[in-house]
Amino acid sequence: AFPKKLSAYMTFSNANRERVRDELIASGHDKPSIADIARAISVEWNAKTDEEKAVRAIDALVVERATRRERSRVRSRVETR
């Protein structure tokens, strides 16, 4: 199954998850939980301006369109078999 459309927040979250985890470890968290990482990402997201969030909305559309193109490629491969 193909992924559903990602929101601007999820695109931001996916792009920053590893960095946030590394920052939490560097700041003294021995092994940050998924909840710790999600909380830190949420704080960063909520501090963004509407303009910064709009950039992530555009990123989400780009990802969605790339996913659509991949669907077309997969369908054409299946139809040619």
mmCIF file of C-alpha atoms in Angstrom:
data_model
loop_
_atom_site.group_PDB
_atom_site.id
_atom_site.type_symbol
_atom_site.label_atom_id
_atom_site.label_comp_id
_atom_site.label_asym_id
_atom_site.label_seq_id
_atom_site.Cartn_x
_atom_site.Cartn_y
_atom_site.Cartn_z
ATOM 1 C CA ALA A 1 0.000 0.000 0.000
ATOM 2 C CA PHE A 2 1.139 3.499 -0.716
ATOM 3 C CA PRO A 3 1.437 6.116 2.025
ATOM 4 C CA LYS A 4 -1.333 8.619 2.586
ATOM 5 C CA LYS A 5 -0.865 12.313 1.947
ATOM 6 C CA LEU A 6 1.538 13.820 4.478
ATOM 7 C CA SER A 7 0.665 17.016 6.283
ATOM 8 C CA ALA A 8 3.102 19.901 6.515
ATOM 9 C CA TYR A 9 3.734 18.956 10.154
ATOM 10 C CA MET A 10 4.501 15.332 9.290
ATOM 11 C CA THR A 11 6.885 16.415 6.523
ATOM 12 C CA PHE A 12 8.664 18.663 9.049
ATOM 13 C CA SER A 13 8.663 15.888 11.633
ATOM 14 C CA ASN A 14 10.121 13.317 9.225
ATOM 15 C CA ALA A 15 12.810 15.737 8.061
ATOM 16 C CA ASN A 16 13.900 16.666 11.589
ATOM 17 C CA ARG A 17 13.378 13.544 13.712
ATOM 18 C CA GLU A 18 16.977 12.304 13.609
ATOM 19 C CA ARG A 19 18.436 15.767 14.274
ATOM 20 C CA VAL A 20 16.121 16.297 17.246
ATOM 21 C CA ARG A 21 16.994 12.859 18.633
ATOM 22 C CA ASP A 22 20.709 13.662 18.341
ATOM 23 C CA GLU A 23 20.201 17.040 20.038
ATOM 24 C CA LEU A 24 18.319 15.393 22.910
ATOM 25 C CA ILE A 25 21.140 12.873 23.361
ATOM 26 C CA ALA A 26 23.718 15.687 23.271
ATOM 27 C CA SER A 27 21.765 17.591 25.919
ATOM 28 C CA GLY A 28 21.903 14.690 28.359
ATOM 29 C CA HIS A 29 19.011 12.379 27.491
ATOM 30 C CA ASP A 30 20.580 8.939 27.526
ATOM 31 C CA LYS A 31 17.971 7.360 25.253
ATOM 32 C CA PRO A 32 15.126 9.732 24.320
ATOM 33 C CA SER A 33 11.736 8.069 23.948
ATOM 34 C CA ILE A 34 9.506 8.505 20.934
ATOM 35 C CA ALA A 35 7.340 10.775 23.091
ATOM 36 C CA ASP A 36 10.358 12.936 24.032
ATOM 37 C CA ILE A 37 11.290 13.334 20.373
ATOM 38 C CA ALA A 38 7.695 14.084 19.327
ATOM 39 C CA ARG A 39 7.353 16.650 22.112
ATOM 40 C CA ALA A 40 10.544 18.447 21.031
ATOM 41 C CA ILE A 41 9.464 18.441 17.379
ATOM 42 C CA SER A 42 6.069 19.831 18.379
ATOM 43 C CA VAL A 43 7.690 22.663 20.331
ATOM 44 C CA GLU A 44 9.807 23.563 17.292
ATOM 45 C CA TRP A 45 6.793 23.382 14.953
ATOM 46 C CA ASN A 46 4.665 25.603 17.179
ATOM 47 C CA ALA A 47 7.458 28.204 17.293
ATOM 48 C CA LYS A 48 7.455 28.508 13.485
ATOM 49 C CA THR A 49 5.749 31.377 11.707
ATOM 50 C CA ASP A 50 2.916 30.794 9.258
ATOM 51 C CA GLU A 51 5.336 31.529 6.409
ATOM 52 C CA GLU A 52 7.772 28.863 7.636
ATOM 53 C CA LYS A 53 4.911 26.384 7.974
ATOM 54 C CA ALA A 54 3.768 27.217 4.428
ATOM 55 C CA VAL A 55 7.179 26.126 3.123
ATOM 56 C CA ARG A 56 6.602 22.723 4.726
ATOM 57 C CA ALA A 57 3.130 22.576 3.172
ATOM 58 C CA ILE A 58 4.786 23.004 -0.231
ATOM 59 C CA ASP A 59 7.288 20.266 0.672
ATOM 60 C CA ALA A 60 4.370 17.978 1.537
ATOM 61 C CA LEU A 61 2.819 18.601 -1.885
ATOM 62 C CA VAL A 62 6.116 17.773 -3.590
ATOM 63 C CA VAL A 63 6.301 14.498 -1.669
ATOM 64 C CA GLU A 64 2.696 13.690 -2.571
ATOM 65 C CA ARG A 65 3.308 14.337 -6.260
ATOM 66 C CA ALA A 66 6.432 12.192 -6.212
ATOM 67 C CA THR A 67 4.378 9.445 -4.604
ATOM 68 C CA ARG A 68 1.772 9.765 -7.370
ATOM 69 C CA ARG A 69 4.498 9.432 -10.014
ATOM 70 C CA GLU A 70 5.774 6.311 -8.277
ATOM 71 C CA ARG A 71 2.249 4.887 -8.284
ATOM 72 C CA SER A 72 2.078 5.425 -12.041
ATOM 73 C CA ARG A 73 5.409 3.657 -12.548
ATOM 74 C CA VAL A 74 4.314 0.734 -10.421
ATOM 75 C CA ARG A 75 0.985 0.466 -12.216
ATOM 76 C CA SER A 76 2.653 0.538 -15.623
ATOM 77 C CA ARG A 77 5.096 -2.191 -14.554
ATOM 78 C CA VAL A 78 2.238 -4.345 -13.318
ATOM 79 C CA GLU A 79 0.189 -3.794 -16.481
ATOM 80 C CA THR A 80 3.099 -4.825 -18.725
ATOM 81 C CA ARG A 81 3.505 -8.217 -17.003
#
